[in-house]
Structure formats: C-alpha cells, structure tokens
PDB file of C-alpha atoms in Angstrom:
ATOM      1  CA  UNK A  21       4.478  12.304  11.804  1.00 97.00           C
ATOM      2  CA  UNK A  22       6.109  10.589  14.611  1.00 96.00           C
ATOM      3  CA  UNK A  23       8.696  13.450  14.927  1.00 95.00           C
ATOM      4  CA  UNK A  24       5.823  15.848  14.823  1.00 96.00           C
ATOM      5  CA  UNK A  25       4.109  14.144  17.747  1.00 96.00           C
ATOM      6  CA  UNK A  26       7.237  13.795  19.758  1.00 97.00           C
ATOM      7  CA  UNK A  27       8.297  17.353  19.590  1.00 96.00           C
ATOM      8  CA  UNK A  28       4.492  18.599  20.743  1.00 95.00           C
ATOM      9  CA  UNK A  29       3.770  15.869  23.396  1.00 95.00           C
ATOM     10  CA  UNK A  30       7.297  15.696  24.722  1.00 95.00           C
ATOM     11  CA  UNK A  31       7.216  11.559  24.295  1.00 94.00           C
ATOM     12  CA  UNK A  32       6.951   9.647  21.628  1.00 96.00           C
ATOM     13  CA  UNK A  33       3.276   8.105  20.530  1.00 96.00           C
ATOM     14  CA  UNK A  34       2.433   4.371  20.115  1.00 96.00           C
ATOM     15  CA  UNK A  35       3.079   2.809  17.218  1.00 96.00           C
ATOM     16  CA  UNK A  36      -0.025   0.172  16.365  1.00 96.00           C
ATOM     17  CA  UNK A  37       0.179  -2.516  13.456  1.00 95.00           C
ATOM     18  CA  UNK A  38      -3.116  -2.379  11.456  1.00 94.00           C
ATOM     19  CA  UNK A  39      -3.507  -5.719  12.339  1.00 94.00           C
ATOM     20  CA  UNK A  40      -4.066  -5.374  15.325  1.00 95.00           C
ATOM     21  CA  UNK A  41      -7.761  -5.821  16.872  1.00 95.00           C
ATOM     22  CA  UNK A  42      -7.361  -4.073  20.239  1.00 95.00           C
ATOM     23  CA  UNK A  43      -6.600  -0.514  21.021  1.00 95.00           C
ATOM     24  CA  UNK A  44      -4.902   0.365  24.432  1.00 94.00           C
ATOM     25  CA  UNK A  45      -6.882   3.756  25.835  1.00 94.00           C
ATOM     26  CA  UNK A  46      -5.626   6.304  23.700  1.00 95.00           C
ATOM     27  CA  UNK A  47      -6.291  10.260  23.790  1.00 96.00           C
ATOM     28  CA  UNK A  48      -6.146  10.651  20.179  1.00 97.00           C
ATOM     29  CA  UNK A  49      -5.146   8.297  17.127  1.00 98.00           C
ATOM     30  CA  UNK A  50      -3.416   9.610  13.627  1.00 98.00           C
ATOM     31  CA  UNK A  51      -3.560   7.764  10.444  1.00 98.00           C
ATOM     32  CA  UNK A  52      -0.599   9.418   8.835  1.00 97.00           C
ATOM     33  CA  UNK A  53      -0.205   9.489   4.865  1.00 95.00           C
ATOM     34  CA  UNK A  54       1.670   6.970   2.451  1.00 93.00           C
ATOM     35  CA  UNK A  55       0.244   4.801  -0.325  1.00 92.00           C
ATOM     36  CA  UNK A  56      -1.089   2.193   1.713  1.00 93.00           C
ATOM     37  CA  UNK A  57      -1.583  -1.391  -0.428  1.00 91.00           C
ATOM     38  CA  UNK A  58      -0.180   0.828  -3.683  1.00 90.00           C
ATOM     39  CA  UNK A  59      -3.597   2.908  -3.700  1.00 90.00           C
ATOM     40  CA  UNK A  60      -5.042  -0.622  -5.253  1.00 92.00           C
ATOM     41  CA  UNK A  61      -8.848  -0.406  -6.117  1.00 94.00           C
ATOM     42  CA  UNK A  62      -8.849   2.915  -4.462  1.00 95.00           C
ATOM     43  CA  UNK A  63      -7.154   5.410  -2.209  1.00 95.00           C
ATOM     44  CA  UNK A  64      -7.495   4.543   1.454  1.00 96.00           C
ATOM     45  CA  UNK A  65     -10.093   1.730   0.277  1.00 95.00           C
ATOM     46  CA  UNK A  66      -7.838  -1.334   1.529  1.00 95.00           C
ATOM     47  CA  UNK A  67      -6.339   0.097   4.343  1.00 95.00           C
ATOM     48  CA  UNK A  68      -9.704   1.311   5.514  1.00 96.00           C
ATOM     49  CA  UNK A  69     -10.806  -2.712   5.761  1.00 95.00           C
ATOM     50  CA  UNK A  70      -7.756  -3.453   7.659  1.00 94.00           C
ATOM     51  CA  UNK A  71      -8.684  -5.444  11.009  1.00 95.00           C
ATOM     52  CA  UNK A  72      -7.430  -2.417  12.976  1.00 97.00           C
ATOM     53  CA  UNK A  73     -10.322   0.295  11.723  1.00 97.00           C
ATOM     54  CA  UNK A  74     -12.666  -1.624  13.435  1.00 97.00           C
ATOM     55  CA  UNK A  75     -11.387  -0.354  17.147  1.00 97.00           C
ATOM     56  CA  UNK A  76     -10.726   3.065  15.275  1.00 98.00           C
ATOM     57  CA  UNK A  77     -14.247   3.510  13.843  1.00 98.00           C
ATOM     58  CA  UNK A  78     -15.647   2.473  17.667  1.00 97.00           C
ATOM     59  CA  UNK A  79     -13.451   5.017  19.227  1.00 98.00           C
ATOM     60  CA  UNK A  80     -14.142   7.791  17.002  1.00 98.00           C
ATOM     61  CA  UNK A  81     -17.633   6.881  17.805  1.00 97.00           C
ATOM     62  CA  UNK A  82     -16.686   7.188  21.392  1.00 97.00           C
ATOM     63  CA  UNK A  83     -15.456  10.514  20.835  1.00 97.00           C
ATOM     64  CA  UNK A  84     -11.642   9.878  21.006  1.00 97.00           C
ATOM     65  CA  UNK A  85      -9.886  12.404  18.505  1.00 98.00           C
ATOM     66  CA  UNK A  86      -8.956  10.939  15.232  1.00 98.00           C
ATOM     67  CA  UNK A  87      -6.623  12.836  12.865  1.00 98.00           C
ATOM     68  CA  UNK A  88      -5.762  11.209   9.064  1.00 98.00           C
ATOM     69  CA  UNK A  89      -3.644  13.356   7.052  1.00 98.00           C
ATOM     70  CA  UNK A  90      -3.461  12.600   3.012  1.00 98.00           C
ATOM     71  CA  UNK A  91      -3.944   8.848   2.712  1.00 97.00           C
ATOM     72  CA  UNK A  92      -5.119   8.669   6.384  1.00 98.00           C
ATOM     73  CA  UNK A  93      -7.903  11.022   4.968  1.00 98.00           C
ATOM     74  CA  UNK A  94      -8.536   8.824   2.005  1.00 98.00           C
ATOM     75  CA  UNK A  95      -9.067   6.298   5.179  1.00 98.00           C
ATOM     76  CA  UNK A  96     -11.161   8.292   6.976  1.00 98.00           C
ATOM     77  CA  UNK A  97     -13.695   8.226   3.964  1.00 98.00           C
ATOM     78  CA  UNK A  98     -13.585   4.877   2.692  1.00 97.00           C
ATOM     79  CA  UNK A  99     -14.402   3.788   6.457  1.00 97.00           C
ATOM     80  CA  UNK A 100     -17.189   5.942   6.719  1.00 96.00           C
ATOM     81  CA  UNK A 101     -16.068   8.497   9.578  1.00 98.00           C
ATOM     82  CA  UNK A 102     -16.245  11.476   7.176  1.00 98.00           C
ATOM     83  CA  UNK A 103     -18.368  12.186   4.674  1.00 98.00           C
ATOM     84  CA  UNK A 104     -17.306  12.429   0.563  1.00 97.00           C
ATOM     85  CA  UNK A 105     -14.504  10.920  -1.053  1.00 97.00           C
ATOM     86  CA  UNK A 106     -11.101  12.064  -2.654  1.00 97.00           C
ATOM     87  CA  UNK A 107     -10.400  11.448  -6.431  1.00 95.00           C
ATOM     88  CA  UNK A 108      -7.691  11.779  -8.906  1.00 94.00           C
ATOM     89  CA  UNK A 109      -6.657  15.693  -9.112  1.00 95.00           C
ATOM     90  CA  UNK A 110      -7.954  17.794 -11.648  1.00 93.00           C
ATOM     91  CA  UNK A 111      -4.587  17.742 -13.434  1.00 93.00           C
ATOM     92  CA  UNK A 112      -4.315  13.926 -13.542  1.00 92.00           C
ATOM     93  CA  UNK A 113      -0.802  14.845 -12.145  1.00 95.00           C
ATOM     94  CA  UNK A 114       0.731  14.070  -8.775  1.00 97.00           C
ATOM     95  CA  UNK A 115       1.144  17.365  -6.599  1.00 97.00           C
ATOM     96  CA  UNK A 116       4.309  17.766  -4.595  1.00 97.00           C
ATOM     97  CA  UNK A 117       4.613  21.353  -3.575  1.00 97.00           C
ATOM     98  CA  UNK A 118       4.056  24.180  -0.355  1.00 98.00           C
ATOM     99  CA  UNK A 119       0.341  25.503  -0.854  1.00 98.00           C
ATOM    100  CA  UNK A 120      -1.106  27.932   1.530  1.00 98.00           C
ATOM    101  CA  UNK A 121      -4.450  26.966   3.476  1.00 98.00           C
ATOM    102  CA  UNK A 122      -6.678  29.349   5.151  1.00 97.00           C
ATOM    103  CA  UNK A 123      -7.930  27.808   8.618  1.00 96.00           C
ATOM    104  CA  UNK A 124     -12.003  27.626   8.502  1.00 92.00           C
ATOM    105  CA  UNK A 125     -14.194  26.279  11.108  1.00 78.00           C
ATOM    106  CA  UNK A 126     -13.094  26.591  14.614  1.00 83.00           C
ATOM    107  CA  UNK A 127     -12.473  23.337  16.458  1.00 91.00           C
ATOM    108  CA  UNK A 128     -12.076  22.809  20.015  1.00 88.00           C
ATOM    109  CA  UNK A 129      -9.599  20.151  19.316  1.00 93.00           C
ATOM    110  CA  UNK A 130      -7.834  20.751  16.023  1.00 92.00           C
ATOM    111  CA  UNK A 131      -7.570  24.307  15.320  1.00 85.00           C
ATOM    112  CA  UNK A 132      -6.739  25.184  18.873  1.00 74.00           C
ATOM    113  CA  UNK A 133      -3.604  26.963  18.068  1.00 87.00           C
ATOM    114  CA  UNK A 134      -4.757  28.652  15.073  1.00 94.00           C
ATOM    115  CA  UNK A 135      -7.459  31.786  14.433  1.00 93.00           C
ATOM    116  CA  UNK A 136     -10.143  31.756  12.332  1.00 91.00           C
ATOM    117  CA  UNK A 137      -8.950  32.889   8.567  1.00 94.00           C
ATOM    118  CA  UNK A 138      -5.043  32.653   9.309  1.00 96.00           C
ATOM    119  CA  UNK A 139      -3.197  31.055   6.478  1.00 97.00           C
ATOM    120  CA  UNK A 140      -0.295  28.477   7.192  1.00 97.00           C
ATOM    121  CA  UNK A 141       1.916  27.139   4.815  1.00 98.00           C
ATOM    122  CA  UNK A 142       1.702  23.462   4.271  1.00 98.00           C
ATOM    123  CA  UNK A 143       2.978  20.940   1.618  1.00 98.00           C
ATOM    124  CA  UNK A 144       0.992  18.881   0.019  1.00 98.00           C
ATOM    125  CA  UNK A 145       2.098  15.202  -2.093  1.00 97.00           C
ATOM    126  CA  UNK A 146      -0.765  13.533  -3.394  1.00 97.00           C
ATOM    127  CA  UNK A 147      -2.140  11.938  -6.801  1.00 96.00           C
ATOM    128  CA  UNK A 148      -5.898  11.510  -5.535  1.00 96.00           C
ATOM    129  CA  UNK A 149      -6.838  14.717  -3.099  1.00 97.00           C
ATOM    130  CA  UNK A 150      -9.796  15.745  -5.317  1.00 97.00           C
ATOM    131  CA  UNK A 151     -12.581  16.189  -2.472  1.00 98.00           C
ATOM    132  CA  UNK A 152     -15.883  15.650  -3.979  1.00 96.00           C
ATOM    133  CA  UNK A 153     -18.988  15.145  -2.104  1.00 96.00           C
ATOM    134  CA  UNK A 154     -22.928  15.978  -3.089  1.00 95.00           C
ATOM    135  CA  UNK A 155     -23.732  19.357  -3.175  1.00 95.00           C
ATOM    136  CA  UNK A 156     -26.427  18.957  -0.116  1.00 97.00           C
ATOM    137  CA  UNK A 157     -23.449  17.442   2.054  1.00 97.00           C
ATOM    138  CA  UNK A 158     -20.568  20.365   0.461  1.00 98.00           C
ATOM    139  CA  UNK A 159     -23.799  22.727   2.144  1.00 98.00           C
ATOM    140  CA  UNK A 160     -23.948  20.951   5.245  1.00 98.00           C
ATOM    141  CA  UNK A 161     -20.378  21.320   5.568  1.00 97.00           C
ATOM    142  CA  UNK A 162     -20.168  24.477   4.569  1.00 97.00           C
ATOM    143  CA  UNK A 163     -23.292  25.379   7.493  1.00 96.00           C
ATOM    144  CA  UNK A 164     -22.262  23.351  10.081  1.00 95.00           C
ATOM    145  CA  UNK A 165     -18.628  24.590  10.395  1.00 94.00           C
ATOM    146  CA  UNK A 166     -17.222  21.109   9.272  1.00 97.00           C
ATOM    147  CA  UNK A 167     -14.831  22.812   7.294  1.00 97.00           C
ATOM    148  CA  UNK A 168     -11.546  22.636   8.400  1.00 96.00           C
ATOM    149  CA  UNK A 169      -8.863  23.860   6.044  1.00 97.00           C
ATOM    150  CA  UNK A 170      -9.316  25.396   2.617  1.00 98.00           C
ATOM    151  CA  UNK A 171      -6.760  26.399  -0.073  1.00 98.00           C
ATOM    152  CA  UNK A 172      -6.133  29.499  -0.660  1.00 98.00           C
ATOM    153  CA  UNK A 173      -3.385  32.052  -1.760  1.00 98.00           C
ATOM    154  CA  UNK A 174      -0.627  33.704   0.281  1.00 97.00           C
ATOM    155  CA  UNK A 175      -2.973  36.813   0.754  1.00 97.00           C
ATOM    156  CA  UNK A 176      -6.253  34.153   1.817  1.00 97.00           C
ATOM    157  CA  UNK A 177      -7.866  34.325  -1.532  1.00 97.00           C
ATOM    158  CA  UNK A 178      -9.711  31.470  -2.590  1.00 97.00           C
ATOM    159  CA  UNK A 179     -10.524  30.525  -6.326  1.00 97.00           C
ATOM    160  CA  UNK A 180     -10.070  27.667  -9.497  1.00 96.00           C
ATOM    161  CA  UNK A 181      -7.098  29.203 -10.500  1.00 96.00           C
ATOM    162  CA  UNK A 182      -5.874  28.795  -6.581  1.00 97.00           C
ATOM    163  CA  UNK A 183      -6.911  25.105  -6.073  1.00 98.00           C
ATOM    164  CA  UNK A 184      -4.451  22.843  -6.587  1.00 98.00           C
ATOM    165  CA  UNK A 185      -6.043  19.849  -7.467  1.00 97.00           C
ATOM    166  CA  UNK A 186      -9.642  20.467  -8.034  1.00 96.00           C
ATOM    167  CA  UNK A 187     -11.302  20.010  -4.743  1.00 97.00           C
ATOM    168  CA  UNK A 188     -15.323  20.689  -4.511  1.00 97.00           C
ATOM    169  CA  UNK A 189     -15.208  24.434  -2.327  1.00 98.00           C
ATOM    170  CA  UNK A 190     -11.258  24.731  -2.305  1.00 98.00           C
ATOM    171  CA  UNK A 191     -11.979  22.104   0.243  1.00 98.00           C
ATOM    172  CA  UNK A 192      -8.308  20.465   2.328  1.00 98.00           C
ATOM    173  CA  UNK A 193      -9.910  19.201   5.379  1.00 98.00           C
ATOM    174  CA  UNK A 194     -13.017  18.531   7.126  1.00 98.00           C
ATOM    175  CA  UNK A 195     -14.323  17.526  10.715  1.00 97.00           C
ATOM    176  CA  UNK A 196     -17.154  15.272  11.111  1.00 97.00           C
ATOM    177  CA  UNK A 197     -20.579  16.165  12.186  1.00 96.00           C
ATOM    178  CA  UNK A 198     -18.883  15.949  16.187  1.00 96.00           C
ATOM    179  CA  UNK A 199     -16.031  17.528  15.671  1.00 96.00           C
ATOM    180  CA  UNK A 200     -13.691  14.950  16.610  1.00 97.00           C
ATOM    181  CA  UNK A 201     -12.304  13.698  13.379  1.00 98.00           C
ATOM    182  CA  UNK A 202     -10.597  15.616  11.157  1.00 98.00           C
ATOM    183  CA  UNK A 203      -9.057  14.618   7.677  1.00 98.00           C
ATOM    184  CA  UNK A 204      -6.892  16.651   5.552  1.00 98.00           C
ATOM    185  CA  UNK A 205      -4.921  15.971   2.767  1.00 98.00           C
ATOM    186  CA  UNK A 206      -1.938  18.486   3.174  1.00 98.00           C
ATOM    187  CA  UNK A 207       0.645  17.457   5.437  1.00 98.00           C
ATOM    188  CA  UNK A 208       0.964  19.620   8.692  1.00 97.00           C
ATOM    189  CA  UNK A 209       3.966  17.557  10.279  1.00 97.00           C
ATOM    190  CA  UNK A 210       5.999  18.667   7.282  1.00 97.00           C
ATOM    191  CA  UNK A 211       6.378  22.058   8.439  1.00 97.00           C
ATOM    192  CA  UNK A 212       6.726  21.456  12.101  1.00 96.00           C
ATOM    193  CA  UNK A 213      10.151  22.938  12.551  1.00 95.00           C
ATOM    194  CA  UNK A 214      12.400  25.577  10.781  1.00 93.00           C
ATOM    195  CA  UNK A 215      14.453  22.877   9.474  1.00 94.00           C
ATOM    196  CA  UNK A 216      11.820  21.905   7.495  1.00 95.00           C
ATOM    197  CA  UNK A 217      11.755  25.491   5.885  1.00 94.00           C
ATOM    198  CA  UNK A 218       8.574  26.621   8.102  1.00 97.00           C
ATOM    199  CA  UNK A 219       6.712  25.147  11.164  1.00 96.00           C
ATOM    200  CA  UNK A 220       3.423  26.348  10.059  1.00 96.00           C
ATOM    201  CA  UNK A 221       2.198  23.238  10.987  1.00 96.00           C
ATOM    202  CA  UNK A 222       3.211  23.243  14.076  1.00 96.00           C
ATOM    203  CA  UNK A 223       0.290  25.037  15.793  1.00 95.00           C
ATOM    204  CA  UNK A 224      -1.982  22.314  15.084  1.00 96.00           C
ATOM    205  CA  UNK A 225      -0.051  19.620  16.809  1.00 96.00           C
ATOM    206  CA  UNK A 226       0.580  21.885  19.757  1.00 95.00           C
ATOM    207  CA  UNK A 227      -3.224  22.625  20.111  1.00 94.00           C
ATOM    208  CA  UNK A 228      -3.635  18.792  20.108  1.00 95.00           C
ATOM    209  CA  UNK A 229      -1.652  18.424  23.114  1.00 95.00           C
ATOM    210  CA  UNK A 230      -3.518  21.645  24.997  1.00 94.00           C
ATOM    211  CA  UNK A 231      -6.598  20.333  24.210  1.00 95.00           C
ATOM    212  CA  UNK A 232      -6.181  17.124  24.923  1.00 94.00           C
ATOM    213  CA  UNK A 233      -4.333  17.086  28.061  1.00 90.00           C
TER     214      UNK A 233
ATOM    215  CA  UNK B   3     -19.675 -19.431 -11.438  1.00 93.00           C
ATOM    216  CA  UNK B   4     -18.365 -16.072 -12.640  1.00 96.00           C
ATOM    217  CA  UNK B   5     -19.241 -12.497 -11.541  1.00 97.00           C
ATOM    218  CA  UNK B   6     -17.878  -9.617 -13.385  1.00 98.00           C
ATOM    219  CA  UNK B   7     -17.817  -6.686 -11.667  1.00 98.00           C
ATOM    220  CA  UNK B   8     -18.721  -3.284 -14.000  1.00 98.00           C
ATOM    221  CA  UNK B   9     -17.839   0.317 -11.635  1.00 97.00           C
ATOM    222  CA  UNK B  10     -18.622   3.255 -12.467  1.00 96.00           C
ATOM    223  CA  UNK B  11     -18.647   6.989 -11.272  1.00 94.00           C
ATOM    224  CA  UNK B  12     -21.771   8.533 -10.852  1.00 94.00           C
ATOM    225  CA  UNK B  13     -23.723  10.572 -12.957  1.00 90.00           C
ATOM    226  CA  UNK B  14     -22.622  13.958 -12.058  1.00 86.00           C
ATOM    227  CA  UNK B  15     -18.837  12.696 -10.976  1.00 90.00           C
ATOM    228  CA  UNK B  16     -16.092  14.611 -12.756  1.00 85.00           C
ATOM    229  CA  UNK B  17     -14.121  12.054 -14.635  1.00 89.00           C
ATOM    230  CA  UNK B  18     -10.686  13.785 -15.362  1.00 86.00           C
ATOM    231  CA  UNK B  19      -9.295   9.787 -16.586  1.00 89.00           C
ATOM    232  CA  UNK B  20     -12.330   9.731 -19.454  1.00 92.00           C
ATOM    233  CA  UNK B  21     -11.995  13.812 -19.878  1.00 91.00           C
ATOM    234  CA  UNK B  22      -8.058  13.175 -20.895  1.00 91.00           C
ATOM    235  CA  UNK B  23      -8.823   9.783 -22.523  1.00 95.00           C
ATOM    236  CA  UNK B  24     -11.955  12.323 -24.599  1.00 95.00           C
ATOM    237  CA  UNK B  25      -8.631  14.550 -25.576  1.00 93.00           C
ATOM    238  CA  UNK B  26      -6.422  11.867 -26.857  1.00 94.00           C
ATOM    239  CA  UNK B  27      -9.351  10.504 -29.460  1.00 96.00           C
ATOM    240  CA  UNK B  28     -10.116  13.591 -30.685  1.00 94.00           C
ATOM    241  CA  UNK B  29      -6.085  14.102 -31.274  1.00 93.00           C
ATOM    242  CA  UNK B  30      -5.788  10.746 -33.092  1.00 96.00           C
ATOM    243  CA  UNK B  31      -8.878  11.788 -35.272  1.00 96.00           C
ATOM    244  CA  UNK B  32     -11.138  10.152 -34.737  1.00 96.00           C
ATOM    245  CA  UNK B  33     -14.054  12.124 -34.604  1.00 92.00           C
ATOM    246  CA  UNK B  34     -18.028  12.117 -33.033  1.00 92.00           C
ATOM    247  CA  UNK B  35     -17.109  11.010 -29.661  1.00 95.00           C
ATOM    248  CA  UNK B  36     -18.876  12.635 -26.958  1.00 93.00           C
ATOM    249  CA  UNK B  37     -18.066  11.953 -23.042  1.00 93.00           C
ATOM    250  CA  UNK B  38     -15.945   9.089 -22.356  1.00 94.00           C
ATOM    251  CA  UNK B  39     -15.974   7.854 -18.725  1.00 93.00           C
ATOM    252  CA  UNK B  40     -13.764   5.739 -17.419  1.00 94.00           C
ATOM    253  CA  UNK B  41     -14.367   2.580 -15.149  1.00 95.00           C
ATOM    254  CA  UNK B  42     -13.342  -1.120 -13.451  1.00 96.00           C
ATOM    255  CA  UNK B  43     -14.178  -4.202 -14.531  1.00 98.00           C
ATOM    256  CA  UNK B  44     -13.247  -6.728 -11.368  1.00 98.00           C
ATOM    257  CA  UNK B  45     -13.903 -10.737 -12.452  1.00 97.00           C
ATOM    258  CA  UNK B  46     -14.665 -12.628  -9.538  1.00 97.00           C
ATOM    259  CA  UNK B  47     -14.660 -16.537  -9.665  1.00 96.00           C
ATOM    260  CA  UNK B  48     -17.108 -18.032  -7.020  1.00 96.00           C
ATOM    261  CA  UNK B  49     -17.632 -21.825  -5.509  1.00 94.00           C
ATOM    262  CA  UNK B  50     -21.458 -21.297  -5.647  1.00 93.00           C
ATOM    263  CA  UNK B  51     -23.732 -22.568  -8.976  1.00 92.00           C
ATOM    264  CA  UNK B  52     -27.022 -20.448  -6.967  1.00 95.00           C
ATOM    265  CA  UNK B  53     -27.526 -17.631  -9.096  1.00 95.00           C
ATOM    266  CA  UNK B  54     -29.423 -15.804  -6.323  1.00 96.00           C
ATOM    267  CA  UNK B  55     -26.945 -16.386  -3.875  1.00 95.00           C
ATOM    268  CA  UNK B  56     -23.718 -15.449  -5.969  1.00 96.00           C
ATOM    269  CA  UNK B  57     -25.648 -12.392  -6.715  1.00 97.00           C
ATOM    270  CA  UNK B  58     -26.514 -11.506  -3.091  1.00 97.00           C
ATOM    271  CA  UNK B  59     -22.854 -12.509  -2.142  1.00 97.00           C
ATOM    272  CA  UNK B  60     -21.534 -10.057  -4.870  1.00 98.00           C
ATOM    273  CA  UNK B  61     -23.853  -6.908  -4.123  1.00 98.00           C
ATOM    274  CA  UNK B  62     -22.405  -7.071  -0.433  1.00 97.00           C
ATOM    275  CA  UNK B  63     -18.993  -6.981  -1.581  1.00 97.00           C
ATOM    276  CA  UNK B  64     -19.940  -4.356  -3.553  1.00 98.00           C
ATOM    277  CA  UNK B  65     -21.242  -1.932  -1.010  1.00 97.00           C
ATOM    278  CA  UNK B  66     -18.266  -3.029   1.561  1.00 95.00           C
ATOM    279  CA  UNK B  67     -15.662  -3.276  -1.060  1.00 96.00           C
ATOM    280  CA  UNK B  68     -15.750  -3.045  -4.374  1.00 97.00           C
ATOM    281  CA  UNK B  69     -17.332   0.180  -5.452  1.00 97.00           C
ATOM    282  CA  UNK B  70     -17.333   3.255  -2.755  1.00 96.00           C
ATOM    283  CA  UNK B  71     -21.179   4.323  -3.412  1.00 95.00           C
ATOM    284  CA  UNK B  72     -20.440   7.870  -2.339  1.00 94.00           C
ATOM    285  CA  UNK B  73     -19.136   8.184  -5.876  1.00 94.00           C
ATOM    286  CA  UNK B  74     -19.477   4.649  -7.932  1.00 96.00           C
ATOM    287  CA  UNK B  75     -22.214   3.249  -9.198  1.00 97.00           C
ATOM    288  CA  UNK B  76     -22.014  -0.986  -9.758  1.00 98.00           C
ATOM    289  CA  UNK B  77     -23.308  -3.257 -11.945  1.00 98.00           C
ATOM    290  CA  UNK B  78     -23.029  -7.486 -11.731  1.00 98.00           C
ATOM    291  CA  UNK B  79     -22.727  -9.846 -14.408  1.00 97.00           C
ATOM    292  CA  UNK B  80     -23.094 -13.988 -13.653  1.00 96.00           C
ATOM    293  CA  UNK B  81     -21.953 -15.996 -16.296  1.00 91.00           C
ATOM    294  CA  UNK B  82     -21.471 -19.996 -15.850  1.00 80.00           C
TER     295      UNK B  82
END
C-alpha cells in the first residue's frame, strides 16, 4: 500500500501508529488490509476500538477522504463509517486469487480514473469478505450510488456463480452516504504496476492524487 | 459476579459455520436436526455484587464491543 501511494503521489505517505490520538492535517487516510489483533472476536472489530479511530471517525466526519481496503474495510464497519458488515465467505474457505470487478457508482474522489462499468482486475485474500447488510440499506445503496465496486466476470457479468465469496448484490466496495469513504475488500495496490502482473489498480490511486490535489 | 456473554447472528443472517456444522451431523448420522447456528459465549468476571449495575455495565459493552448489532443479536447471563 505504501508502494502504491508512493508511485501515485510521487512521496511517500505518513505512517501513523494506531495508538496514536492526534492526526496531523491529512488529505486522505488509508487503512490498508492485514489481520489486525488475529481477526479476534471479529474482523476489523479490535482494530476499529484502537485509540487512533477516534481522530479517523472525526475526520471522515469532516469530510477528509478515507480509503480501507480488506481488513481496513472490516474497520470501516465495525467503527460505524459504513454501513453493513463483512462475514465469513460463503465457502468457509480463505480466497486468494485475481477476480474481476466492474466499477459502479461514480465518485468524485475514488473512481476518478475509472468509467462507469469498466472492469479491472484485482486480487483479492480474505477469509471474512461476505458483505451483508439489510435489504432496505443493500436498496439504499443500490439508489443512492453508494456502490462502489462489484464482482463480476471478465466480460462484466454479474451472478452467484461469479461471486466469490457470497457477498449480498455481488457487492466489493461501498462509499458512504457522502461519498468520502470508501471500503473495499479487494486489494487495488496489488496490481499497481506490471510487475505485479497488471496495474489495474492503478487508476484508482492516480485519481486519488487528481482529485485530491 | 459473573456475566456470560451468549452472541448470536440475527434472524435472517446466513450462517455458513452452523450450515457446514448442519452437514457434518447429518454425515455422522445422526438424524432430525434442523438449522444449526453457530455463536460466542464470552464469560466476563466483574468487581461489582449490583445486579443492575453489572447488567447495565455489560449491555454497553455489548453494543460497543462485544456483539456488532448490525448482524448479532446478545443475550446476558449474571450468575454469583
């Protein structure tokens, strides 16, 4: 993730312990994936009480742009800033594999690079990135454009057969109700350069920087 | 004072744990079981002998820890 940053922004982004209780003026914060505190109790769940979401849930509130990819999404939801929550795949299994997404709701901010109903190539690695939510909130969602990413097949398609691990409306990632958090599980600084096999993923951290400088 | 701490997913929540747990009775034989969900017991000793208090102490760590409500539901035991 920091890699990914650094090649888009041309420097390298802060690095902030999640103990921390301050936040310097920041243009946009990431909570990148991992298995924070082993996935203990739940996904995201401890990490998301960490003394450091505090200043994150207040800026996000401010409307600075927050992006949490896999467990950072798992984050995202346990602290409240997006609606739902991710469970164990359909398959039980962990997923580690290239799956193709199909880019939903336009975003000022996070799908600057990126048109409406193109598919990118993205890998996901996850055990829990089953997105369920109510069916009056998948709506809202759905109706409000707050759907960010959804899986798909090389040609776009969408369907059970498709989804890797079960999520409600082939659902990868979602923006809040302002648009200026989005969580997805797949990871988009996987595929940021050819030497990763594809830079698919590139686009979105490059219409980070446009947007946000 | 003890709590114990009984989570749950919702009514309605897909439970792939209990749906495979479902499979593996039915492949050992043993026969009539219908859904099978899976959940958390967490066993929580407090200081306080208030009943009232222990129980209002335990519901908030519920709703800010223990169970996400989004999908869990909770339930809280006391025992001496």
């Amino acid at each position: 993730m920091v890699d990914a940053l650094t090649q888009s922004m041309g420097a390298a982004p802060q690095l902030i312990w999640h103990r921390e209780t301050v936040l310097p003026d920041l243009d946009l914060i990431v909570l990148p994936g991992g298995f924070s505190y082993g996935d203990y109790l739940r996904s995201g769940a401890m990490a998301a009480r960490s003394p450091v979401m505090k200043e994150v849930v207040r800026k996000a509130n401010d409307g600075v742009a927050v992006l949490g990819v896999c467990n950072g999404f798992q984050m995202l939801t346990e602290a409240g800033l997006l609606p739902g929550a991710l469970m164990r795949n359909r398959s039980l299994k962990f997923i580690c594999r290239d799956v193709f997404l199909k880019v939903d709701g336009a975003n000022q901010t996070f799908s600057g690079n990126y048109s409406s109903g193109q598919v990118i190539r993205i890998p996901v690695a996850h055990h829990d990135g089953n997105y369920f939510a109510d069916n009056e909130t998948l709506n809202r969602l759905e109706g409000e454009g707050q759907v960010g990413y959804r899986y798909c097949d090389a040609e776009g398609n969408t369907g059970d057969a498709i989804n890797p691990n079960g999520s409600a409306r082939h659902i990868a990632g979602i923006y809040n109700d302002r648009g200026n958090v989005l969580g997805m599980m797949p990871h988009p600084e996987d595929h940021v350069e050819d030497l990763q096999g594809c830079s698919d993923g590139r686009g979105l951290f490059d219409g980070l920087v446009e947007a946000l400088s | 004072m003890k709590a114990i701490v009984h989570v749950t997913l919702k009514n309605g929540v897909l439970d792939p744990q209990g749906k495979a747990i479902e499979h593996a009775l039915d492949g050992l034989g043993f026969d009539g079981v219908g859904e099978v969900r899976q959940g958390k017991v967490i066993e929580l000793e407090l200081d306080t002998a208030d009943k009232d208090a222990a129980l209002s102490q335990v519901s908030d760590m519920c709703e800010k820890l223990l169970a996400n409500t989004v999908i869990e539901d909770y339930s809280i035991d006391l025992a001496d």
